mmCIF file of C-alpha atoms and ligand atoms in Angstrom:
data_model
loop_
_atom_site.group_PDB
_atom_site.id
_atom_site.type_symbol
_atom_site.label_atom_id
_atom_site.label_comp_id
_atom_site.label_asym_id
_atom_site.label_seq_id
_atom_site.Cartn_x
_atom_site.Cartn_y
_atom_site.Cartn_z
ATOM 1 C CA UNK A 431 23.077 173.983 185.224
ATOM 2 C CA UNK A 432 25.425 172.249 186.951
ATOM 3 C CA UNK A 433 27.208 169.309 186.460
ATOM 4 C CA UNK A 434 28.363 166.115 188.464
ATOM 5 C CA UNK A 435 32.185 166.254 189.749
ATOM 6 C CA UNK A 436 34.875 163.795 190.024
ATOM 7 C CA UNK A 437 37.752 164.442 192.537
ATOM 8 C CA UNK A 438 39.637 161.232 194.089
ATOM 9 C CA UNK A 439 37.192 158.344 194.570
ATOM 10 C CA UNK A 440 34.172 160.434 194.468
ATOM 11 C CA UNK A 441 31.980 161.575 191.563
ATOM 12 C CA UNK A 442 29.371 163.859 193.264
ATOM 13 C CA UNK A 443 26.016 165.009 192.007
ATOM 14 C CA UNK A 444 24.407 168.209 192.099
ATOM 15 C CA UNK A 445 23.072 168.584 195.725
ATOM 16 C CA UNK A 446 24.743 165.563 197.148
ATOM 17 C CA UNK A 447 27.395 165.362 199.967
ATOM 18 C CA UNK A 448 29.858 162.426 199.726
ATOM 19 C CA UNK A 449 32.866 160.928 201.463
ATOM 20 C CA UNK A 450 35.577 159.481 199.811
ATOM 21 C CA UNK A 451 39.433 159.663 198.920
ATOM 22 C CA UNK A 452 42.411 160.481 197.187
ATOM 23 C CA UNK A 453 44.808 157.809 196.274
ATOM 24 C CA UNK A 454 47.992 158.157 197.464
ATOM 25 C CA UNK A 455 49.336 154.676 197.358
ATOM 26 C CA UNK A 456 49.897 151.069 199.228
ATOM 27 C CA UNK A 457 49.686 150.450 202.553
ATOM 28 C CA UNK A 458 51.429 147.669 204.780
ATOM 29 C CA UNK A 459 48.079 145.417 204.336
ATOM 30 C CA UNK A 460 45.267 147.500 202.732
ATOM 31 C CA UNK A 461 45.879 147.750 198.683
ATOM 32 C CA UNK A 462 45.333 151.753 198.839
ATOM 33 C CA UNK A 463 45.654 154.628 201.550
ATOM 34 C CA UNK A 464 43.808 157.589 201.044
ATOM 35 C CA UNK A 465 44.155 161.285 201.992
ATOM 36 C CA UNK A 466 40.176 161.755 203.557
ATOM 37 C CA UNK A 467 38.054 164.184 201.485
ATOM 38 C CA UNK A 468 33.860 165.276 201.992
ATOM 39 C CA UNK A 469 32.516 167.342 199.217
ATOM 40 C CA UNK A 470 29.915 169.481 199.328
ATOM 41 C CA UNK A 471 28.426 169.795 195.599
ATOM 42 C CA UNK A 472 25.935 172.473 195.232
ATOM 43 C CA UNK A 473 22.930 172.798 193.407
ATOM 44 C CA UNK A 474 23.839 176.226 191.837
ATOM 45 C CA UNK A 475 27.285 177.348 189.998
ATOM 46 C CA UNK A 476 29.719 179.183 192.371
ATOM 47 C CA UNK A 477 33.722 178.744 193.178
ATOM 48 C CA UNK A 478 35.402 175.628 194.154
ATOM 49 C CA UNK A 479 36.453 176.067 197.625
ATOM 50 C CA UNK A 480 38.777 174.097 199.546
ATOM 51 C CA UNK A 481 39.483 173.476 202.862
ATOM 52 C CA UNK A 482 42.883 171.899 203.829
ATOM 53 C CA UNK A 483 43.362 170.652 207.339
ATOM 54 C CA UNK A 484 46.529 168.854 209.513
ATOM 55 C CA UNK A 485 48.955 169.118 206.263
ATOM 56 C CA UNK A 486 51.054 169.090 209.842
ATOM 57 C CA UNK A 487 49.531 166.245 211.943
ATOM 58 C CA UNK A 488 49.862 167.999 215.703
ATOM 59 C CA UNK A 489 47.532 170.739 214.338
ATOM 60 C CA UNK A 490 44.244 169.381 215.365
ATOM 61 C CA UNK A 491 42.494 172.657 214.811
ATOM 62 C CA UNK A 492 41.908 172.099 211.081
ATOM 63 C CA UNK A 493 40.108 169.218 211.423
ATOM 64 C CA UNK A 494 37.980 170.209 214.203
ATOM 65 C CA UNK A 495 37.138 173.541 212.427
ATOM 66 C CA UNK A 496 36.398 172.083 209.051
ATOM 67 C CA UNK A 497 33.968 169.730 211.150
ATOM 68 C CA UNK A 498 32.060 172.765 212.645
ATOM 69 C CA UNK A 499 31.870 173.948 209.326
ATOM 70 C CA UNK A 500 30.463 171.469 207.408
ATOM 71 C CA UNK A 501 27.502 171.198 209.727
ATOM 72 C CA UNK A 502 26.206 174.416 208.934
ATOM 73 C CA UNK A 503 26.215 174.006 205.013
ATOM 74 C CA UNK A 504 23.274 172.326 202.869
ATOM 75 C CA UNK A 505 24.439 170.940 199.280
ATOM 76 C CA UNK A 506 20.817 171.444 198.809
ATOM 77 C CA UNK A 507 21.091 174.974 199.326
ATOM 78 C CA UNK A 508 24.976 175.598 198.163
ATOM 79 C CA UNK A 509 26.720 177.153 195.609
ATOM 80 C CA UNK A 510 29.283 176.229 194.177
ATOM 81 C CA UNK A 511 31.546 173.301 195.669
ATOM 82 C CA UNK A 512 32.939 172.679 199.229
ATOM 83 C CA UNK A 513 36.209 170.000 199.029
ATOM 84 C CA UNK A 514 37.123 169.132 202.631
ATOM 85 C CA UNK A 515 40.122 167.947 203.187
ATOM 86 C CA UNK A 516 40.195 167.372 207.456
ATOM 87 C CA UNK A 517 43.959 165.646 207.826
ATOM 88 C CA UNK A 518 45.955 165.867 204.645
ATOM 89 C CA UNK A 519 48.753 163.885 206.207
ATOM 90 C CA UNK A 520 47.282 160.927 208.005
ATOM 91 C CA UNK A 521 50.343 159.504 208.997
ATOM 92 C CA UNK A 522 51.989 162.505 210.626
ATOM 93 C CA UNK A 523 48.538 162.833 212.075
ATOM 94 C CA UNK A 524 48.457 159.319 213.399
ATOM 95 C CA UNK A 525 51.653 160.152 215.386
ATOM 96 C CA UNK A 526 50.359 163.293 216.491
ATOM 97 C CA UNK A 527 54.022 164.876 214.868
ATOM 98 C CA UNK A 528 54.367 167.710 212.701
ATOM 99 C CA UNK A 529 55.694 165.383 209.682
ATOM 100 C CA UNK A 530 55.552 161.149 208.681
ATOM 101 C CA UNK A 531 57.936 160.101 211.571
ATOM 102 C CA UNK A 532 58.365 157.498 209.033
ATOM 103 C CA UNK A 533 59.604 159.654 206.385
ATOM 104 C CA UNK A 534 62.846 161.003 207.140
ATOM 105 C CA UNK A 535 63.750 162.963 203.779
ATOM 106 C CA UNK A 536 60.591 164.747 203.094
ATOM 107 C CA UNK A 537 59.400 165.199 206.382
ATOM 108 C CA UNK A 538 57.422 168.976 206.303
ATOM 109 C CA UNK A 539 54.575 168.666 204.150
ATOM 110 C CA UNK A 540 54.321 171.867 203.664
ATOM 111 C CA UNK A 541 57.457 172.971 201.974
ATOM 112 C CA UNK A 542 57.307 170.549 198.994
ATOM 113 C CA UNK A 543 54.748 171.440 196.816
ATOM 114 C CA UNK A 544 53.881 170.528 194.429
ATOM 115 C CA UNK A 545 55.347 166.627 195.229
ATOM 116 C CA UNK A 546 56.142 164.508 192.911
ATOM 117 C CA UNK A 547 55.031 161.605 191.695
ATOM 118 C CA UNK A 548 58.647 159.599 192.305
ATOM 119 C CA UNK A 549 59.536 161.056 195.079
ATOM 120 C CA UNK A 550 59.779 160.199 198.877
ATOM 121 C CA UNK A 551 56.636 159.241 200.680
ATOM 122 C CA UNK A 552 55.110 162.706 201.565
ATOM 123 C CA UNK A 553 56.304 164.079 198.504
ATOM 124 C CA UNK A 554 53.908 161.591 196.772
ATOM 125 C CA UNK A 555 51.281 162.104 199.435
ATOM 126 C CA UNK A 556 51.486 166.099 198.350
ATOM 127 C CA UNK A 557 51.644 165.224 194.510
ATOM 128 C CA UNK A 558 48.378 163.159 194.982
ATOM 129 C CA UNK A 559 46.698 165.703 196.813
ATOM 130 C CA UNK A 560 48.044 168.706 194.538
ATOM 131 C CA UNK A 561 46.800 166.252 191.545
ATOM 132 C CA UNK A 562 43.064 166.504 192.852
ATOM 133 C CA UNK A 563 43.224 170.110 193.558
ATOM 134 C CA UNK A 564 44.733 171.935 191.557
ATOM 135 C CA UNK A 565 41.885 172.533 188.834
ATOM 136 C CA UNK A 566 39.063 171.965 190.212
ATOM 137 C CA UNK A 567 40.036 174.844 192.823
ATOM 138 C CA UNK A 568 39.192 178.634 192.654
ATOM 139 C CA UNK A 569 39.816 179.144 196.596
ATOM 140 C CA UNK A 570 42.390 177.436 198.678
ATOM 141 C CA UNK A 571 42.409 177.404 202.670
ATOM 142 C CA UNK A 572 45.089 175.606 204.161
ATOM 143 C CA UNK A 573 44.493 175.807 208.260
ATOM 144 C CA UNK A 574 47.859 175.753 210.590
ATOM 145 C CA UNK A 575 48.516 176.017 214.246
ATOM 146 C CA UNK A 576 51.136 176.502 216.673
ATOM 147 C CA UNK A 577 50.997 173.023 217.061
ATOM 148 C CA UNK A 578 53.033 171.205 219.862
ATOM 149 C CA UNK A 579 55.724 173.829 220.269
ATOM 150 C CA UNK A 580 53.747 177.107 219.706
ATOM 151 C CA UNK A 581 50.773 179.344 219.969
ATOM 152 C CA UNK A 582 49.397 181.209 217.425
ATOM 153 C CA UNK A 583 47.015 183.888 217.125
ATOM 154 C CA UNK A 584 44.901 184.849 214.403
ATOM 155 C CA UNK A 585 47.446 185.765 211.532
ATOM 156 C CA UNK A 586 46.995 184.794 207.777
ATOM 157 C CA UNK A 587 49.737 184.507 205.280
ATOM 158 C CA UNK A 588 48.252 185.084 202.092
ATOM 159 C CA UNK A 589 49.916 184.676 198.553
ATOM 160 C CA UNK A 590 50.774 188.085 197.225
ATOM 161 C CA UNK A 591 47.731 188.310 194.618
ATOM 162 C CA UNK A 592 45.051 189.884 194.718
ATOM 163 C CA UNK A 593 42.465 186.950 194.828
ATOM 164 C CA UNK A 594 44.362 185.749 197.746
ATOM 165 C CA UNK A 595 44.335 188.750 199.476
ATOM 166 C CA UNK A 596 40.884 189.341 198.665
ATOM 167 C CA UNK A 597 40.559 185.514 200.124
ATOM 168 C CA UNK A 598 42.209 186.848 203.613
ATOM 169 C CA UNK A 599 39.877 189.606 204.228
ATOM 170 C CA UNK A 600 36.797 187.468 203.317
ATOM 171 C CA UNK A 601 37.666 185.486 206.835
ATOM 172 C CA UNK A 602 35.942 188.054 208.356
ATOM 173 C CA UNK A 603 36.606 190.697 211.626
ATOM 174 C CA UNK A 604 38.569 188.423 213.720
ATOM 175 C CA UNK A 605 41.410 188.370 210.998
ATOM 176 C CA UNK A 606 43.336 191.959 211.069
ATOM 177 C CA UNK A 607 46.784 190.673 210.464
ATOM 178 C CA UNK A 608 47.466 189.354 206.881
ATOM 179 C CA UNK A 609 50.721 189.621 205.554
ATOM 180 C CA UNK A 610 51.889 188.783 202.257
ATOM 181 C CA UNK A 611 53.768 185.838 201.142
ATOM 182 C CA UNK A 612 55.423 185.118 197.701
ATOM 183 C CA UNK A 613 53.699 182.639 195.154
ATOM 184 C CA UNK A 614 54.704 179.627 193.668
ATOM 185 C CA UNK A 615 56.686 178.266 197.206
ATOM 186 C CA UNK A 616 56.691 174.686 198.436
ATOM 187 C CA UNK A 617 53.471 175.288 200.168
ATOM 188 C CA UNK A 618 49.963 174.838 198.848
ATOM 189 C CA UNK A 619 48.741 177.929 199.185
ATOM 190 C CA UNK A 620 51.410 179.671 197.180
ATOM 191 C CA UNK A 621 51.241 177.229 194.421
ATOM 192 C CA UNK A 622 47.177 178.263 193.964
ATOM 193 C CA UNK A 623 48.086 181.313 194.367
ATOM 194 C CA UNK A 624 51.006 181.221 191.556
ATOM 195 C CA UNK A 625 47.627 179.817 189.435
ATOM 196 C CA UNK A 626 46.032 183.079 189.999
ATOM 197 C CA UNK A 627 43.539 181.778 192.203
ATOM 198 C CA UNK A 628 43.321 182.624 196.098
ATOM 199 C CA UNK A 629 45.921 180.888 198.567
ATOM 200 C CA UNK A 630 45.894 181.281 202.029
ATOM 201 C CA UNK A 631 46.953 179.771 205.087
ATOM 202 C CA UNK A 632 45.430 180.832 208.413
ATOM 203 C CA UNK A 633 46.896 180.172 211.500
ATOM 204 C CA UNK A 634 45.245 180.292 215.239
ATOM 205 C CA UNK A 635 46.041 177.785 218.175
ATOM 206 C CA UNK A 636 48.471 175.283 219.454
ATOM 207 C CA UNK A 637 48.221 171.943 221.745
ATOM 208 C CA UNK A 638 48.644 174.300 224.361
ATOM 209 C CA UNK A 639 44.572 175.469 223.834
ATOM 210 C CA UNK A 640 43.337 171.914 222.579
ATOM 211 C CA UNK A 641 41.278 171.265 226.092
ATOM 212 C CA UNK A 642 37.506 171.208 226.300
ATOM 213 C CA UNK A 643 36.042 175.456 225.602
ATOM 214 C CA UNK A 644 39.560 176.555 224.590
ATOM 215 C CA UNK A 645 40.314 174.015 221.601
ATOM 216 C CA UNK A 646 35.793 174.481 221.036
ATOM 217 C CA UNK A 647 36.190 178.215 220.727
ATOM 218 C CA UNK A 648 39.368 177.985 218.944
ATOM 219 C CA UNK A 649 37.835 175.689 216.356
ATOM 220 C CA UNK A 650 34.272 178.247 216.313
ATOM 221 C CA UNK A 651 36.247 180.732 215.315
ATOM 222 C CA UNK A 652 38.013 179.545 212.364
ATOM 223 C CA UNK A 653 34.737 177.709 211.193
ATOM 224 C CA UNK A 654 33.363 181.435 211.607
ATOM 225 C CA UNK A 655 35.758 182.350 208.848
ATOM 226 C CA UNK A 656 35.081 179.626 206.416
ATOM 227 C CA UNK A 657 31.436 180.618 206.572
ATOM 228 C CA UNK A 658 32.470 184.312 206.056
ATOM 229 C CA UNK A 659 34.064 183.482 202.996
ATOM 230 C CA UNK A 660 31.463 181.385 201.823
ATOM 231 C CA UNK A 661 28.757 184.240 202.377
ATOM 232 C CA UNK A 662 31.175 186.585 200.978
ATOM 233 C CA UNK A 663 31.779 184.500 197.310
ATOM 234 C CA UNK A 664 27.972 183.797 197.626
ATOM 235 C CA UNK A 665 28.269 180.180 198.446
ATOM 236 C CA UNK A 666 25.772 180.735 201.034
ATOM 237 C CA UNK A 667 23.362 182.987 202.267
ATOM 238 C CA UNK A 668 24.011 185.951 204.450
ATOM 239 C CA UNK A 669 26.081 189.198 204.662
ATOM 240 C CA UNK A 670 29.600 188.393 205.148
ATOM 241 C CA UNK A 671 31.276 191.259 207.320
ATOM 242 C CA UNK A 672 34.742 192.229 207.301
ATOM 243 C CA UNK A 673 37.537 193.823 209.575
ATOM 244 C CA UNK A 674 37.254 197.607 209.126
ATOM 245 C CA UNK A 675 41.391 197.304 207.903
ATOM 246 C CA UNK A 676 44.309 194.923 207.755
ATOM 247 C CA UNK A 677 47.751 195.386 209.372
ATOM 248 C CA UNK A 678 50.220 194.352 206.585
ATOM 249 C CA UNK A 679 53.865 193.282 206.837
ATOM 250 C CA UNK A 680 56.496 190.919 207.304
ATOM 251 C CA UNK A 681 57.159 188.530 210.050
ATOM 252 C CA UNK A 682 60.884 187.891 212.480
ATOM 253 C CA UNK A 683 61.472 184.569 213.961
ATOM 254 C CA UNK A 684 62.880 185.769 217.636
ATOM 255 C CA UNK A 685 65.231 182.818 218.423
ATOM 256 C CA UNK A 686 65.835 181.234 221.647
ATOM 257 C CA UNK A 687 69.558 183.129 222.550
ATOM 258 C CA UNK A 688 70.097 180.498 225.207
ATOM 259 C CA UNK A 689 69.646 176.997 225.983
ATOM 260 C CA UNK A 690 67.134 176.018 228.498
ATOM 261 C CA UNK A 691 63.514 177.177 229.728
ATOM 262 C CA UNK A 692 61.230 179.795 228.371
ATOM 263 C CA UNK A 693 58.960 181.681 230.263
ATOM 264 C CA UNK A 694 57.019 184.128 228.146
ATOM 265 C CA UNK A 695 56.217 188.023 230.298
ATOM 266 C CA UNK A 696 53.109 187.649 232.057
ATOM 267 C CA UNK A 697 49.986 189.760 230.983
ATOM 268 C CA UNK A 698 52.092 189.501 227.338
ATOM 269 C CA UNK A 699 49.520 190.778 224.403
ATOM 270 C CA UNK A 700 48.624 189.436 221.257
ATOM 271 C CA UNK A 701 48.078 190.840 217.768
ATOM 272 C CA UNK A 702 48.517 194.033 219.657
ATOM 273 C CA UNK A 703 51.324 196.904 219.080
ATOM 274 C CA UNK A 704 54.128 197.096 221.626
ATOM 275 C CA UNK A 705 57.153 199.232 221.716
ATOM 276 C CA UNK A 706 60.704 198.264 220.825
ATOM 277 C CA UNK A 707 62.271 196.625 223.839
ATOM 278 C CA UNK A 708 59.184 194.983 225.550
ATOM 279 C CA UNK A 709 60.223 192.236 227.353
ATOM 280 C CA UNK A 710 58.715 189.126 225.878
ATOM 281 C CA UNK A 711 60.289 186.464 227.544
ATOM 282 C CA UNK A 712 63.147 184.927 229.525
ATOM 283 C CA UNK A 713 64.999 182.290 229.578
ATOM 284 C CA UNK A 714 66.220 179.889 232.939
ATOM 285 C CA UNK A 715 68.847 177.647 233.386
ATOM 286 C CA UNK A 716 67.744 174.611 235.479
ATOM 287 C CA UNK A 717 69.237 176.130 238.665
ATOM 288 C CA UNK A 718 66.375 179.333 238.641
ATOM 289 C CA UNK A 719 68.750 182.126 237.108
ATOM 290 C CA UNK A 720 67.744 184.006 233.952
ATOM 291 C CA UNK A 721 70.474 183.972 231.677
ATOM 292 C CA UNK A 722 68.716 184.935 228.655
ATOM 293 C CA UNK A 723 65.657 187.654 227.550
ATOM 294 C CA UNK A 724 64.150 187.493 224.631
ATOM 295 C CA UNK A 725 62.918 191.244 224.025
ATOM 296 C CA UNK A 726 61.059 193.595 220.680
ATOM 297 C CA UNK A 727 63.361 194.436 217.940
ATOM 298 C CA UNK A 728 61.249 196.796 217.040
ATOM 299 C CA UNK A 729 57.759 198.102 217.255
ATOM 300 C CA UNK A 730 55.166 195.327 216.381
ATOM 301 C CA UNK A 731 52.738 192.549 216.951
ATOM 302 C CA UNK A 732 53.516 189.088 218.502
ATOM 303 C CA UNK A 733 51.305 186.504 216.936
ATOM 304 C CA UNK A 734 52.889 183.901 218.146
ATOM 305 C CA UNK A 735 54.491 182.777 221.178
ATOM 306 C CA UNK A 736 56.428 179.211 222.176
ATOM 307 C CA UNK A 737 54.464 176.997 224.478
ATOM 308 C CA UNK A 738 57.248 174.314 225.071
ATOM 309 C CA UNK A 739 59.225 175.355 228.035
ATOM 310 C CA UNK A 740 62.097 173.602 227.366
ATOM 311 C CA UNK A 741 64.153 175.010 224.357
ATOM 312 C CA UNK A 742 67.007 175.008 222.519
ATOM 313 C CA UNK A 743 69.716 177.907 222.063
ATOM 314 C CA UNK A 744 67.927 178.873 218.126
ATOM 315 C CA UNK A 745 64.865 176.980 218.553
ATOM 316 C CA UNK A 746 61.794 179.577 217.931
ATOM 317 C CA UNK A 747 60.604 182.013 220.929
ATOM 318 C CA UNK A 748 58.454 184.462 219.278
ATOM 319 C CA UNK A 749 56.245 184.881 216.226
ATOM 320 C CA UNK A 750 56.754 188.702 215.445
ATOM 321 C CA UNK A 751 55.282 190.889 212.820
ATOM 322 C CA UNK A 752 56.028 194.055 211.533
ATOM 323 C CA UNK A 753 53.482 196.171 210.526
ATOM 324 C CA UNK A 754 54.078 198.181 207.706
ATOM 325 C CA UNK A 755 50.808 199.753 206.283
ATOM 326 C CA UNK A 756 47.479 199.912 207.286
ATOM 327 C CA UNK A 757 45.289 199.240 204.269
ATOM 328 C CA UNK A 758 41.392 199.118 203.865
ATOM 329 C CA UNK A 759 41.055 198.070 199.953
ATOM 330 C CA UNK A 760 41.605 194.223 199.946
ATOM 331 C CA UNK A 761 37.572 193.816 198.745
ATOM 332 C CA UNK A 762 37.840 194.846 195.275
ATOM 333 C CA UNK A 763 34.218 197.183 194.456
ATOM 334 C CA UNK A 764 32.915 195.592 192.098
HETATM 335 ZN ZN1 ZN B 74 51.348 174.023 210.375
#
C-alpha cells in the first residue's frame, strides 16, 4: 500500500504524475517563485529518487537528460517515487551563468548546502530546496557539466558511503571513473550522503557539445544512467548492467601557468591512462608564440578539459584524476 505524497505544491497520488513547485520566495511582480519539480509517484513501494538538474544554470545537460528520462517511466507501472528537479536555480539559469548574476554573496549554488533560511538569495533558494528533499529522499542525483568554460567526460563524484557508491555504479557501463568525495560538504550530494543515503553528482558535457546530435547524445546517455539505476533499485523493469570495475581516486586541478589562449593537444584522450609528461595543452600569447604547456603530473586520466580559449594565468586547464585502485565490489551481494 502506498500512500499519497506531499513535496512543495504538490500532493501526488499513487500512480499519478504531477507538476508543481517549491517555494522559494517573492518575486519582483508574481507573489511566489518556485524551484520547478515533476514527480513521478508509483503505484508500488520502492526508494525516493531524485533527480537534480542546472543547480549551475549554463549546465543545460541536466535538464535535457531528466527530460529524456521521464518519458520512458509510467507512474502506472513505477516503484517507488521519481522527484524531478530540471533547473534548481532558475535565475542563474535564466542568465545562462553558472550562479544568480544577481546574487553577489552566495553566488555557487553548490557550495552552500544546506542554505539557510535568512540568508542571501541562493542560500534561501538551496534551504527551500534542501527543505523538500531531504526526507523524502533515499537516492540523490545531482547532474553537472563543464558548462561554459569546460568539458567533461563521464566522471562521478560520489559521497564516500557505501549507498552512494553503490548509487555510482548503478549508472551503468558508461560510468568507470567514480571517485570519492567527503560527506556532509556544501553540496547536495554530500549532505544526503552525510544522511546515510546515496549522493552523487555526475558530470558529462559542456556548452562546447550543446549543438543538435552532440548535446542529444550527451543528454541519451545520462538519461541511460537514470534508467540504470532505476532498473537496478527495482523502480522499473529490466536488468540493470554495470561496468565490469571502477577506477577510484582523487582529482588535480591543472592551472593555466600563463595568461592567454589554450589550445588543448590534438587527438588528446579521455577517461583514458596516459603517462606522466603527456602534453595536454599549450598556451599562446596573442602574437602566435607558446609561452606556456600545460603537461601530466603524473600518470592518469583527464576527464576534463577547458573549452574557453581565452584564459587566465590560474584559471582551470585540465580536469585530472588519479587513479588509485581498481575495485569491482561497489554492488553489495545481497
Ligand atoms: Zn556544475
Amino acid at each position: 500500500m502506498v500512500d499519497a505524497l506531499t513535496i512543495g505544491t504538490l500532493t501526488i497520488n499513487p500512480g499519478e504524475m504531477k507538476r508543481g513547485g517549491i517555494p522559494i520566495g517573492g518575486d519582483m511582480v508574481e507573489p511566489t517563485r518556485q524551484i520547478p519539480i515533476i514527480v513521478l509517484h508509483g503505484v508500488e513501494p520502492g526508494p525516493v529518487l531524485w533527480l537534480n538538474g542546472a543547480t549551475h544554470g549554463d549546465e543545460p545537460e541536466g535538464p535535457f537528460s531528466i527530460f529524456l528520462a521521464l518519458q520512458q517511466i509510467d507512474p502506472q507501472k513505477l516503484r517507488g517515487t521519481v522527484v524531478a528537479c530540471p533547473v534548481m536555480n532558475v535565475q542563474a539559469f535564466t542568465a545562462g551563468t553558472r550562479g544568480d548574476p544577481l546574487d553577489t554573496f552566495s553566488y555557487d549554488m553548490n557550495r552552500l548546502y544546506p542554505g539557510k533560511a535568512d540568508g542571501y538569495p541562493t542560500e534561501r533558494v538551496a534551504h527551500a530546496h534542501w527543505l523538500a528533499m531531504k526526507d523524502q529522499c533515499d537516492l540523490q542525483i545531482a547532474i553537472h557539466s563543464g558548462g561554459e568554460h569546460s568539458y567533461l567526460a563521464h566522471m562521478i563524484f560520489a559521497s564516500n558511503n557505501p549507498e552512494s557508491l553503490e548509487l555510482a555504479a548503478a549508472m551503468g557501463k558508461n560510468w568507470t571513473l567514480v571517485f570519492r568525495s567527503g560527506t556532509g560538504g556544501g553540496n547536495p550530494s554530500s549532505q544526503i550522503g552525510a544522511l546515510g543515503k546515496g549522493g552523487v553528482t555526475v558530470e558529462l558535457g559542456g556548452n562546447c557539445r550543446t549543438l543538435t546530435s552532440d548535446f542529444h547524445g550527451i543528454a541519451q546517455d545520462l538519461a541511460d544512467g537514470y534508467l540504470n539505476v532505476m532498473r537496478h533499485y527495482g523502480m522499473i523493469d529490466g536488468a540493470a548492467e554495470f561496468a565490469p570495475a571502477w577506477r577510484m581516486g582523487f582529482q588535480i586541478a591543472l592551472l593555466a601557468p600563463a595568461t592567454g589562449m589554450f589550445v588543448g593537444s590534438a587527438d588528446l584522450p579521455f577517461e583514458t591512462t596516459i603517462a606522466a609528461g603527456t602534453l595536454i595543452g599549450q598556451i599562446y600569447n596573442l602574437y602566435g608564440d607558446v609561452i606556456a604547456e600545460v603537461r601530466a603530473p603524473r600518470e592518469g586520466v583527464i576527464f576534463g578539459l577547458r573549452s574557453r580559449p581565452s584564459v587566465l594565468e590560474g584559471q582551470w586547464c585540465c580536469f585530472f584524476g588519479v587513479i588509485e585502485e581498481t575495485v569491482d565490489n561497489l554492488i553489495p551481494v545481497r
